[in-house]
CSV table of C-alpha atoms in Angstrom, one decimal:
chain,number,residue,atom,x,y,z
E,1,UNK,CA,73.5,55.0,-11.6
E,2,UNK,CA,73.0,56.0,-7.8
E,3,UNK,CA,75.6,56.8,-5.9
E,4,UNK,CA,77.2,54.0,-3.5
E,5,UNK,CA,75.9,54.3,0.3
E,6,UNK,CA,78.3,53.7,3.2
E,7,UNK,CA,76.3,53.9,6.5
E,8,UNK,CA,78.3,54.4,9.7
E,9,UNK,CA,77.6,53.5,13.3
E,10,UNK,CA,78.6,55.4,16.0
E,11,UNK,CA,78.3,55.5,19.8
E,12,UNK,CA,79.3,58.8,22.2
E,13,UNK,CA,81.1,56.7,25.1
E,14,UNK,CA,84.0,59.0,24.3
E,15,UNK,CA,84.3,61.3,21.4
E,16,UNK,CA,86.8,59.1,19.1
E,17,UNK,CA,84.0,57.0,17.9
E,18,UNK,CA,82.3,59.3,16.5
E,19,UNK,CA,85.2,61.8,14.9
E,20,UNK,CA,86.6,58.6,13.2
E,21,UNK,CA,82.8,58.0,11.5
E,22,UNK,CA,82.8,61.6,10.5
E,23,UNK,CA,86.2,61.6,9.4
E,24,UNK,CA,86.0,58.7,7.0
E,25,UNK,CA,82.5,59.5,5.5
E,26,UNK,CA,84.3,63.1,5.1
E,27,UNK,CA,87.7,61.4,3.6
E,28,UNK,CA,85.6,59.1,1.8
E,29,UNK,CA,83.3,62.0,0.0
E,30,UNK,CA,86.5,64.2,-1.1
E,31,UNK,CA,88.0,61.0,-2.5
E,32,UNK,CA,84.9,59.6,-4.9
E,33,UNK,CA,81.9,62.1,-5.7
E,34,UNK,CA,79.5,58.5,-6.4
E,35,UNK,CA,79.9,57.7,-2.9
E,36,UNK,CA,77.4,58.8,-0.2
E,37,UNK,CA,77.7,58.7,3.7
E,38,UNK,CA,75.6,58.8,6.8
E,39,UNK,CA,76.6,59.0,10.1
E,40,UNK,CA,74.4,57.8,13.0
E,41,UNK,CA,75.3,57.4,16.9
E,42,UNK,CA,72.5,55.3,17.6
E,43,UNK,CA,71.6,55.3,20.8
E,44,UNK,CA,71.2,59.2,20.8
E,45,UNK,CA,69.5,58.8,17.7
E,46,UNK,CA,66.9,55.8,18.5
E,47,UNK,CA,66.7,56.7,22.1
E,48,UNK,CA,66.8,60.5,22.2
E,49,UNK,CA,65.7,60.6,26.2
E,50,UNK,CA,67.7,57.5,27.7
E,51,UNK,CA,70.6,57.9,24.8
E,52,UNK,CA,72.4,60.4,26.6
E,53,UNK,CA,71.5,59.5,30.4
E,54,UNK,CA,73.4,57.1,29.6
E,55,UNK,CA,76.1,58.6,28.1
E,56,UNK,CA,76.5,61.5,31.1
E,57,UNK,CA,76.8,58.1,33.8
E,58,UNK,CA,79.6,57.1,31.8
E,59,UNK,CA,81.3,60.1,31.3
E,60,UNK,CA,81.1,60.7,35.5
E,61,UNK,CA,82.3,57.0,36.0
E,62,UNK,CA,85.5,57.8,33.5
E,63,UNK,CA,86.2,61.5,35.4
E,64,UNK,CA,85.5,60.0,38.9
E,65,UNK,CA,86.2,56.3,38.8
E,66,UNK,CA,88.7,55.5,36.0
E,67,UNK,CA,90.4,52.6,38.1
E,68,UNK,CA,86.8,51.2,37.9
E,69,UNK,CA,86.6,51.4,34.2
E,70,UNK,CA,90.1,50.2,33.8
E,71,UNK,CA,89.0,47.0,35.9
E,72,UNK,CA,86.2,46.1,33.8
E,73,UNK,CA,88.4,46.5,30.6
E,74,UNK,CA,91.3,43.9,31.8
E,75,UNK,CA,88.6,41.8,33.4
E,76,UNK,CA,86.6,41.0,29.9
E,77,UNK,CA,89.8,41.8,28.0
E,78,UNK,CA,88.8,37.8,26.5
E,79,UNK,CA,85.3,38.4,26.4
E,80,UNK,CA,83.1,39.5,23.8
E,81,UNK,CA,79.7,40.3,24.6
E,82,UNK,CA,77.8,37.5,25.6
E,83,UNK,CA,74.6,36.9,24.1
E,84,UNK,CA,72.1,38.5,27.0
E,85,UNK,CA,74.3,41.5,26.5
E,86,UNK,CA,73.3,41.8,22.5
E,87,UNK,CA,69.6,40.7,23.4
E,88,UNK,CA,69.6,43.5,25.5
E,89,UNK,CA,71.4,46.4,23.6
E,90,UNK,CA,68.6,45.3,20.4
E,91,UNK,CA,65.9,45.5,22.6
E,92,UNK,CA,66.6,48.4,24.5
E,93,UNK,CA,68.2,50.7,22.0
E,94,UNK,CA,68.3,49.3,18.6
E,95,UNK,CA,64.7,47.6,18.0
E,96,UNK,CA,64.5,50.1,14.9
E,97,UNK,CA,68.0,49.3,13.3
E,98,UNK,CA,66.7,46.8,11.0
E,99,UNK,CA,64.2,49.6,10.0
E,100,UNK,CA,67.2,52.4,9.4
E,101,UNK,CA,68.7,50.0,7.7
E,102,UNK,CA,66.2,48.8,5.0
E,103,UNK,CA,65.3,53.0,4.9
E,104,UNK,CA,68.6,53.4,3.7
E,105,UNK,CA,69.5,50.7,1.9
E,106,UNK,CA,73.8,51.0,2.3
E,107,UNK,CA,76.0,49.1,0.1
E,108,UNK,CA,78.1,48.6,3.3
E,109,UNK,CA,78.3,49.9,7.0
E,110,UNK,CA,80.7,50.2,8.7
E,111,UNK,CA,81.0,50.1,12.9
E,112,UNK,CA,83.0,52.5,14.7
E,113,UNK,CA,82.4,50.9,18.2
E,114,UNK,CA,81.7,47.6,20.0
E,115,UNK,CA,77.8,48.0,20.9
E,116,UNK,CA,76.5,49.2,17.0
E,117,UNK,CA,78.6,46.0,15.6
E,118,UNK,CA,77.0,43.8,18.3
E,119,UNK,CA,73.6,44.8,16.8
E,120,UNK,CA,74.3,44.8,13.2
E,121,UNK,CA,76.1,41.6,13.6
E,122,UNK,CA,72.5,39.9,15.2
E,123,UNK,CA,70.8,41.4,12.1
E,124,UNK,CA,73.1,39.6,10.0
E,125,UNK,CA,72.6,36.6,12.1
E,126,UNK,CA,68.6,37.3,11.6
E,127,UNK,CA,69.1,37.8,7.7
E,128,UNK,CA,70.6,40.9,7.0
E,129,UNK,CA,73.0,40.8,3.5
E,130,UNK,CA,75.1,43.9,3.9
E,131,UNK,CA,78.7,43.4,4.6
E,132,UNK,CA,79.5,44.7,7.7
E,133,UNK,CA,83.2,46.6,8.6
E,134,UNK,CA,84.6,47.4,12.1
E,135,UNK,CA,87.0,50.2,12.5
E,136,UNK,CA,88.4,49.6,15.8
E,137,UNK,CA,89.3,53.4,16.8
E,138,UNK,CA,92.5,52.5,19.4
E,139,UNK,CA,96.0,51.1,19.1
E,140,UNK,CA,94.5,47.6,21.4
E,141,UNK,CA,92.1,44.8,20.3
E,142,UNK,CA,89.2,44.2,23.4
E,143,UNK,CA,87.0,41.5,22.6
E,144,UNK,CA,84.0,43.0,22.3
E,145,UNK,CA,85.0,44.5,18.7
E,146,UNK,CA,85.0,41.0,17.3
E,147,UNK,CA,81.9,39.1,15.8
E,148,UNK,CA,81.8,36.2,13.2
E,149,UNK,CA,79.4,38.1,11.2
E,150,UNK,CA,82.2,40.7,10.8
E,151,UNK,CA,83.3,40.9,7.2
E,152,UNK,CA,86.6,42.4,8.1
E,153,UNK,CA,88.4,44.7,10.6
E,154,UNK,CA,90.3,47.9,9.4
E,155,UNK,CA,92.9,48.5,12.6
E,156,UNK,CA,95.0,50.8,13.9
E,157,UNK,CA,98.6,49.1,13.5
E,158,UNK,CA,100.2,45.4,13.0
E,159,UNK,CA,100.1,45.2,16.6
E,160,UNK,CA,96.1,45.3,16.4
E,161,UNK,CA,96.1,42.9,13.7
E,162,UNK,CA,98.1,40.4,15.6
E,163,UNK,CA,96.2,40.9,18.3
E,164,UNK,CA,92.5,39.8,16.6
E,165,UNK,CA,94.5,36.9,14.6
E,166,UNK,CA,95.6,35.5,18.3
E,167,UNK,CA,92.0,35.7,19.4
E,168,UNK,CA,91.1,33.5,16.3
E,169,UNK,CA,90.0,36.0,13.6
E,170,UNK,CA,91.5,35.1,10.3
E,171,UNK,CA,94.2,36.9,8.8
E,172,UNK,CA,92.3,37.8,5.5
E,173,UNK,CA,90.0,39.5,7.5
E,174,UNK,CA,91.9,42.2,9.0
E,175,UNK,CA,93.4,45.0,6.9
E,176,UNK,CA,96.1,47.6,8.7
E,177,UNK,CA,94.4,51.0,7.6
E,178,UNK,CA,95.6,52.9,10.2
E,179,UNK,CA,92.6,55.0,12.1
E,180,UNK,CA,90.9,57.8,10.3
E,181,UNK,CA,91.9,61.9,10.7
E,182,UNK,CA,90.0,64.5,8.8
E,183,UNK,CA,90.6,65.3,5.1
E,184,UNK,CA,91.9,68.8,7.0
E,185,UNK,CA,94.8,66.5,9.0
E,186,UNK,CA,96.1,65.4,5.4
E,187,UNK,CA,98.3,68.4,4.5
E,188,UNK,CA,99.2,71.6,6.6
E,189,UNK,CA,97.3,75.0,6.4
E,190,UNK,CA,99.1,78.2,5.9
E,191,UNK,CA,100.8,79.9,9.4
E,192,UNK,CA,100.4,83.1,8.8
E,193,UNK,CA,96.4,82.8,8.1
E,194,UNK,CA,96.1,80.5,11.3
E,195,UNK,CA,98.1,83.3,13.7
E,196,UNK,CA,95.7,86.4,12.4
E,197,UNK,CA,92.6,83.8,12.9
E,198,UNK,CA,93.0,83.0,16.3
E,199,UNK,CA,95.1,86.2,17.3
E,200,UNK,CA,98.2,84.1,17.4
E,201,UNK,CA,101.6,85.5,18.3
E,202,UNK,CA,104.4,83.9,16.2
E,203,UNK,CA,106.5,82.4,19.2
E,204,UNK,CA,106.8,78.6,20.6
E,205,UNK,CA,103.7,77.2,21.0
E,206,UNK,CA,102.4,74.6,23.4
E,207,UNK,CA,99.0,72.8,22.6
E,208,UNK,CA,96.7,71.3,25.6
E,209,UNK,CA,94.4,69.0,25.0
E,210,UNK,CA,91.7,68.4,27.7
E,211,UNK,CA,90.2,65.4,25.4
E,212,UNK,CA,86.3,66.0,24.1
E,213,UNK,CA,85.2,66.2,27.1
E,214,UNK,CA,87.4,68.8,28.8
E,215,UNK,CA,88.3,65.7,31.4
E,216,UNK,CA,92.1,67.9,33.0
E,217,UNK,CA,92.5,65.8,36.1
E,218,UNK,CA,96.5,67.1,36.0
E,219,UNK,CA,95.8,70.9,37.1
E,220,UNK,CA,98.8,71.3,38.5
E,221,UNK,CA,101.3,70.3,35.6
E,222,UNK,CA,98.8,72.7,33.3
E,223,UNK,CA,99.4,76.0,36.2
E,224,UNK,CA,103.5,75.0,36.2
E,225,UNK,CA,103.0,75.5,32.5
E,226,UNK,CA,102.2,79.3,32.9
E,227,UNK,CA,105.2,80.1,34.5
E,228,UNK,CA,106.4,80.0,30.5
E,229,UNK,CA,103.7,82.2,29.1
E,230,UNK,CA,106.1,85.1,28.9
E,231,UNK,CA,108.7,82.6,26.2
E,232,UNK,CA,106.1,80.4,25.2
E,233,UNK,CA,102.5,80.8,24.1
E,234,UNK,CA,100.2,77.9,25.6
E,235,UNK,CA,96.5,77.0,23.7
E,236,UNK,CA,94.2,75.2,26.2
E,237,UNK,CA,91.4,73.3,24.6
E,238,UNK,CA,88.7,72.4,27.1
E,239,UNK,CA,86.2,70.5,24.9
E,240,UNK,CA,82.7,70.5,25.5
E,241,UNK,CA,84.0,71.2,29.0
E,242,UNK,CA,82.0,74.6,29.5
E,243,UNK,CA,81.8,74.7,33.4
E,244,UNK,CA,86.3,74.3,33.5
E,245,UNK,CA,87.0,76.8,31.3
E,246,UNK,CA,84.9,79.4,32.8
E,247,UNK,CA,86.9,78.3,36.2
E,248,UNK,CA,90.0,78.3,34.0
E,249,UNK,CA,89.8,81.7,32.3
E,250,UNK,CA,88.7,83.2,36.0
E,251,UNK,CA,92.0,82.4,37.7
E,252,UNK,CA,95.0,85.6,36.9
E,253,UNK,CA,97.5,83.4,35.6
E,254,UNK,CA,95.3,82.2,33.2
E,255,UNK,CA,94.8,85.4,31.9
E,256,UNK,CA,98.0,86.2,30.3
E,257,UNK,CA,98.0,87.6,26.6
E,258,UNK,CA,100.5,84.5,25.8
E,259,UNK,CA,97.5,82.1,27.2
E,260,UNK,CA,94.4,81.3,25.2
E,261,UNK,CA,91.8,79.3,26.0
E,262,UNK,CA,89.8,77.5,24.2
E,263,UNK,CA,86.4,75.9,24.5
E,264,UNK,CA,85.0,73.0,21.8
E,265,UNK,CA,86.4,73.5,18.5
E,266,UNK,CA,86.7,72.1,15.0
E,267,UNK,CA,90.2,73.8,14.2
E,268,UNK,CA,92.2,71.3,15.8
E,269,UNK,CA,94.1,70.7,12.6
E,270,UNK,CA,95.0,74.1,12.4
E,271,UNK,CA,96.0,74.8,16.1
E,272,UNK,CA,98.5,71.8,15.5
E,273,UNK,CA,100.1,73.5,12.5
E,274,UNK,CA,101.1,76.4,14.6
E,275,UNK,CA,101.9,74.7,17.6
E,276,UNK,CA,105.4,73.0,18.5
E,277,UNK,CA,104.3,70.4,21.4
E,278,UNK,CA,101.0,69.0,22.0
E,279,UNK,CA,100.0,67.7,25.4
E,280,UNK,CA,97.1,65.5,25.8
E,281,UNK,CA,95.2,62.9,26.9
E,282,UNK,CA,96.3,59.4,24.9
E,283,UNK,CA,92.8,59.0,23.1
E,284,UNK,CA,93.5,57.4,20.0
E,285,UNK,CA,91.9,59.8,18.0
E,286,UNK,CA,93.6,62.8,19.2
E,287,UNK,CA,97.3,61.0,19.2
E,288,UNK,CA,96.4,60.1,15.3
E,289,UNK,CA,95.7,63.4,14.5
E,290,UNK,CA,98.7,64.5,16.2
E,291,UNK,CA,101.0,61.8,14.6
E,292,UNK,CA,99.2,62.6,11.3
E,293,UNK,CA,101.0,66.6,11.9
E,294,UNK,CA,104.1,65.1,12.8
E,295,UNK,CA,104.0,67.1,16.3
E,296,UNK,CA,105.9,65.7,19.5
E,297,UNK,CA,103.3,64.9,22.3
E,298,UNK,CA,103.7,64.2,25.9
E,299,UNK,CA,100.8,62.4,27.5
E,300,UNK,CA,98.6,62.6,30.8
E,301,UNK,CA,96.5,60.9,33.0
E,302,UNK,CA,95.6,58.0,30.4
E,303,UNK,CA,92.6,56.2,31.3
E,304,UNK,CA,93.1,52.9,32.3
E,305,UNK,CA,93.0,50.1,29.6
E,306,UNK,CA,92.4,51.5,25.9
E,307,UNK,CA,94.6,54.9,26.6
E,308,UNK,CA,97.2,52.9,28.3
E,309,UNK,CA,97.9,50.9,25.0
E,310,UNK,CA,97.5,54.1,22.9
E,311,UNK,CA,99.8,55.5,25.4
E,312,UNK,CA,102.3,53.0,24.7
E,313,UNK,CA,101.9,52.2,21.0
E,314,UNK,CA,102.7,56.0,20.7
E,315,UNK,CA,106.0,56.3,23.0
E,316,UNK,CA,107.1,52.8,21.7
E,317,UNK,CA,107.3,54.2,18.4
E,318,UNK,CA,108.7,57.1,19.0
E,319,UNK,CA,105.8,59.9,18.6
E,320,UNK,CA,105.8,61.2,22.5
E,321,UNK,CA,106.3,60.4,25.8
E,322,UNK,CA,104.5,60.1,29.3
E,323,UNK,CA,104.1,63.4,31.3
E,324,UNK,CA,105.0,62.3,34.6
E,325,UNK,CA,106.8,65.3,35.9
E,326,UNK,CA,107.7,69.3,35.8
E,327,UNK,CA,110.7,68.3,34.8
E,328,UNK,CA,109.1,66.6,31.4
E,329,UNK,CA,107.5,70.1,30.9
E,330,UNK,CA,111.0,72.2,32.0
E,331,UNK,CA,112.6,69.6,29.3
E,332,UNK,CA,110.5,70.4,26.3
E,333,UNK,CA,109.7,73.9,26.7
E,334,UNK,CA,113.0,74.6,26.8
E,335,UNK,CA,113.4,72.6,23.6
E,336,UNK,CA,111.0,74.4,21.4
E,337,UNK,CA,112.8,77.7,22.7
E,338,UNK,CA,115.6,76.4,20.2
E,339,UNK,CA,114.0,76.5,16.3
E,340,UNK,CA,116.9,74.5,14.9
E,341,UNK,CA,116.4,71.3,17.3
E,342,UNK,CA,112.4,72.1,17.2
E,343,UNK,CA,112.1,71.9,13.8
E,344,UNK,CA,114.6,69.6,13.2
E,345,UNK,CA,112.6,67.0,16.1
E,346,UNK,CA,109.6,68.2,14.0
E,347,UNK,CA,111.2,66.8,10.6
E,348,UNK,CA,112.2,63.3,11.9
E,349,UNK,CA,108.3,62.7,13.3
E,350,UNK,CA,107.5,63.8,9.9
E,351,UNK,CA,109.4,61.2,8.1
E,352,UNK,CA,108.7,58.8,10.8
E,353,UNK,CA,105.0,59.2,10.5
E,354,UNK,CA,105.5,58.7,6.2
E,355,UNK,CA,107.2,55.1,7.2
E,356,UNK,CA,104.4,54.5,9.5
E,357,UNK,CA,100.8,56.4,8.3
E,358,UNK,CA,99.4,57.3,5.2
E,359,UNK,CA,96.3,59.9,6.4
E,360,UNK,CA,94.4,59.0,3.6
E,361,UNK,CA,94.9,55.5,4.0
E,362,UNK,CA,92.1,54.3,5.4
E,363,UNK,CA,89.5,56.4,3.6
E,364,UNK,CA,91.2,54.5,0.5
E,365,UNK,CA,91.3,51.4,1.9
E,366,UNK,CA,87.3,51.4,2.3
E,367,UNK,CA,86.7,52.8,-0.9
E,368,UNK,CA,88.4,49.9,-2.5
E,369,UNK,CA,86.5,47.6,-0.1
E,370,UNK,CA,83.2,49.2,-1.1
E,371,UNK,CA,83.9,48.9,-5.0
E,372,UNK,CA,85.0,45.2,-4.5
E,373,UNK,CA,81.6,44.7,-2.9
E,374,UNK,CA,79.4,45.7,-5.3
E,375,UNK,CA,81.5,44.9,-8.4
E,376,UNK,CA,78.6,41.8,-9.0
E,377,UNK,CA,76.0,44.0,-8.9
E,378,UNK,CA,77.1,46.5,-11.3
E,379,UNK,CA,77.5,44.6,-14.0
């Protein structure tokens, strides 16, 4: 019998599309060795020369103009994408889905973001029998993640889920999964291993995120932070961000032995099991991997619309709060100093994130899904 195929469908506007896609087909392999995964972003992958034009306009319109992006997000908050808009993403980018698709013959796909939904969801439309799940990767519900052709939506929260039901998708088909971490975010690694890795001293620890990208609008509230270095060790991620770190690294108080700085790296989980506070950026993916660790997080610069909802999902429930002063940073850092009220802080987002989050939840959730599916066939 061959193994079940899940084909997911990606996009790079951001980098939490594409994480969650790898971190379910990832979640989804360690949990059922009969079940095979692809990931695709497709419009790097059928448009290899205008793909990531594309991509880099957006990524300067989000650093340089995010009251812009946050404009168009309220303004078609109600709208999903019209049909010119899906005549034009097939046309343009996808013509050769339908092809991918009968190469790889899934038992399911599954959509990490609005366009590759669109696209599938017009195939459907056109003929296509595979049933067709989107994973809507924030704690909000835009319009343009909905389609009738949709089988069902996996979500982020209730919140989500009440959200789609108001704009008229039925309640069967959405299923509160919560949104995707790596297997790696499941259960914590050992300290002492992580420290010798990355030359770690065993002291308070801050974590900065600069988001995928390495987007650190907030410079200043990053330099207050070195004013600590000498009581507490700071980790700077910078992302793909090659250009700021090098101007990071160059300045002397960046330079501290307590300071490292990071560029892109796929030890995230590990970096949050040493660290005692993570400050970030709200992207839903990062804030689930951090609520998946259990670690307090205080949040910056969120871009307006889908980070301002994961912003406030997050310090509604109790997981973080905003960063909106040095006195936010004087606050915490002084907390962590104190390992009975850290730890202790540490233990109640623990238990909190059990009521809230199961890691593995979602990666179950589609396995069921996909077994349901083909149950006819199989027998």
């Amino acid at each position: 019998m061959r193994k079940k195929r899940i084909l997911l469908l990606s996009e790079g506007f951001g980098t939490g599309h594409t994480q969650a896609a790898y971190a379910l087909a990832v979640g989804l392999r360690q949990l059922s060795p009969r079940v095979q995964t692809r990931v695709i972003e497709l419009g790097t992958f059928l448009n290899p020369v205008i793909g990531p034009l594309i991509l880099s306009a957006y990524r300067k319109t989000v650093s340089k103009q995010p009251k812009l992006v946050g404009k168009l997000y309220r303004g078609h908050y109600h709208k999903s994408l019209n049909r010119l808009t899906r005549f034009a993403l097939h046309r343009l980018f996808y013509n050769h889905v339908s092809d991918v698709v009968r190469q790889l013959k899934p038992d399911m796909i599954v959509c990490t973001h609005p366009f590759p939904n669109a696209v599938v969801s017009r195939l459907k439309r056109l003929g296509l029998d595979v049933p067709l799940y989107t994973l809507i990767t924030d704690y909000d519900a835009h319009a343009t993640w909905t389609n009738p052709e949709v089988t069902a939506y996996l979500v982020s929260s209730p919140t989500v889920r009440s959200r789609l039901i108001t704009q008229g998708v039925s309640p069967s088909q959405v299923v509160v999964t919560g949104i995707p971490v790596h297997p790696n975010f499941w259960h914590p690694h050992d300290r002492a291993e992580i420290l010798s890795q990355f030359k770690l001293s065993d002291m308070p620890t801050v974590l900065v995120m600069g988001g995928g990208w390495g987007l650190m609008a907030e410079e200043q509230m990053v330099e207050y932070m070195t004013a600590y270095a000498d009581k507490v060790q700071l980790i700077i991620c910078m992302g793909s961000n090659d250009k700021a770190r090098e101007k990071l690294m160059a300045e002397p108080r960046f330079q501290h032995p307590n300071i490292k700085v990071l560029g892109f790296t796929k030890e995230v989980s590990k970096l949050m099991d040493v660290s005692d506070l993570l400050v970030t950026k709200p992207g839903g993916m990062t804030c689930t991997e951090g609520m998946s660790k259990g670690i307090p997080m205080l949040f910056y610069e969120p871009i307006p619309g889908q980070e301002e909802e994961n912003l406030e999902y997050f310090v509604t429930h109790g997981f973080g709060e905003p960063l909106t002063s040095t006195d936010t940073i004087d606050r915490w850092f002084r907390l962590i100093q104190e390992p009975y009220a850290s730890d202790q802080h540490r233990g109640n987002l623990l238990a909190l994130r059990n009521a809230e989050y199961n890691p593995a939840k979602c990666s179950e959730a589609v396995l069921s899904l996909l077994l349901e599916d083909v149950a006819p066939a199989a027998e």
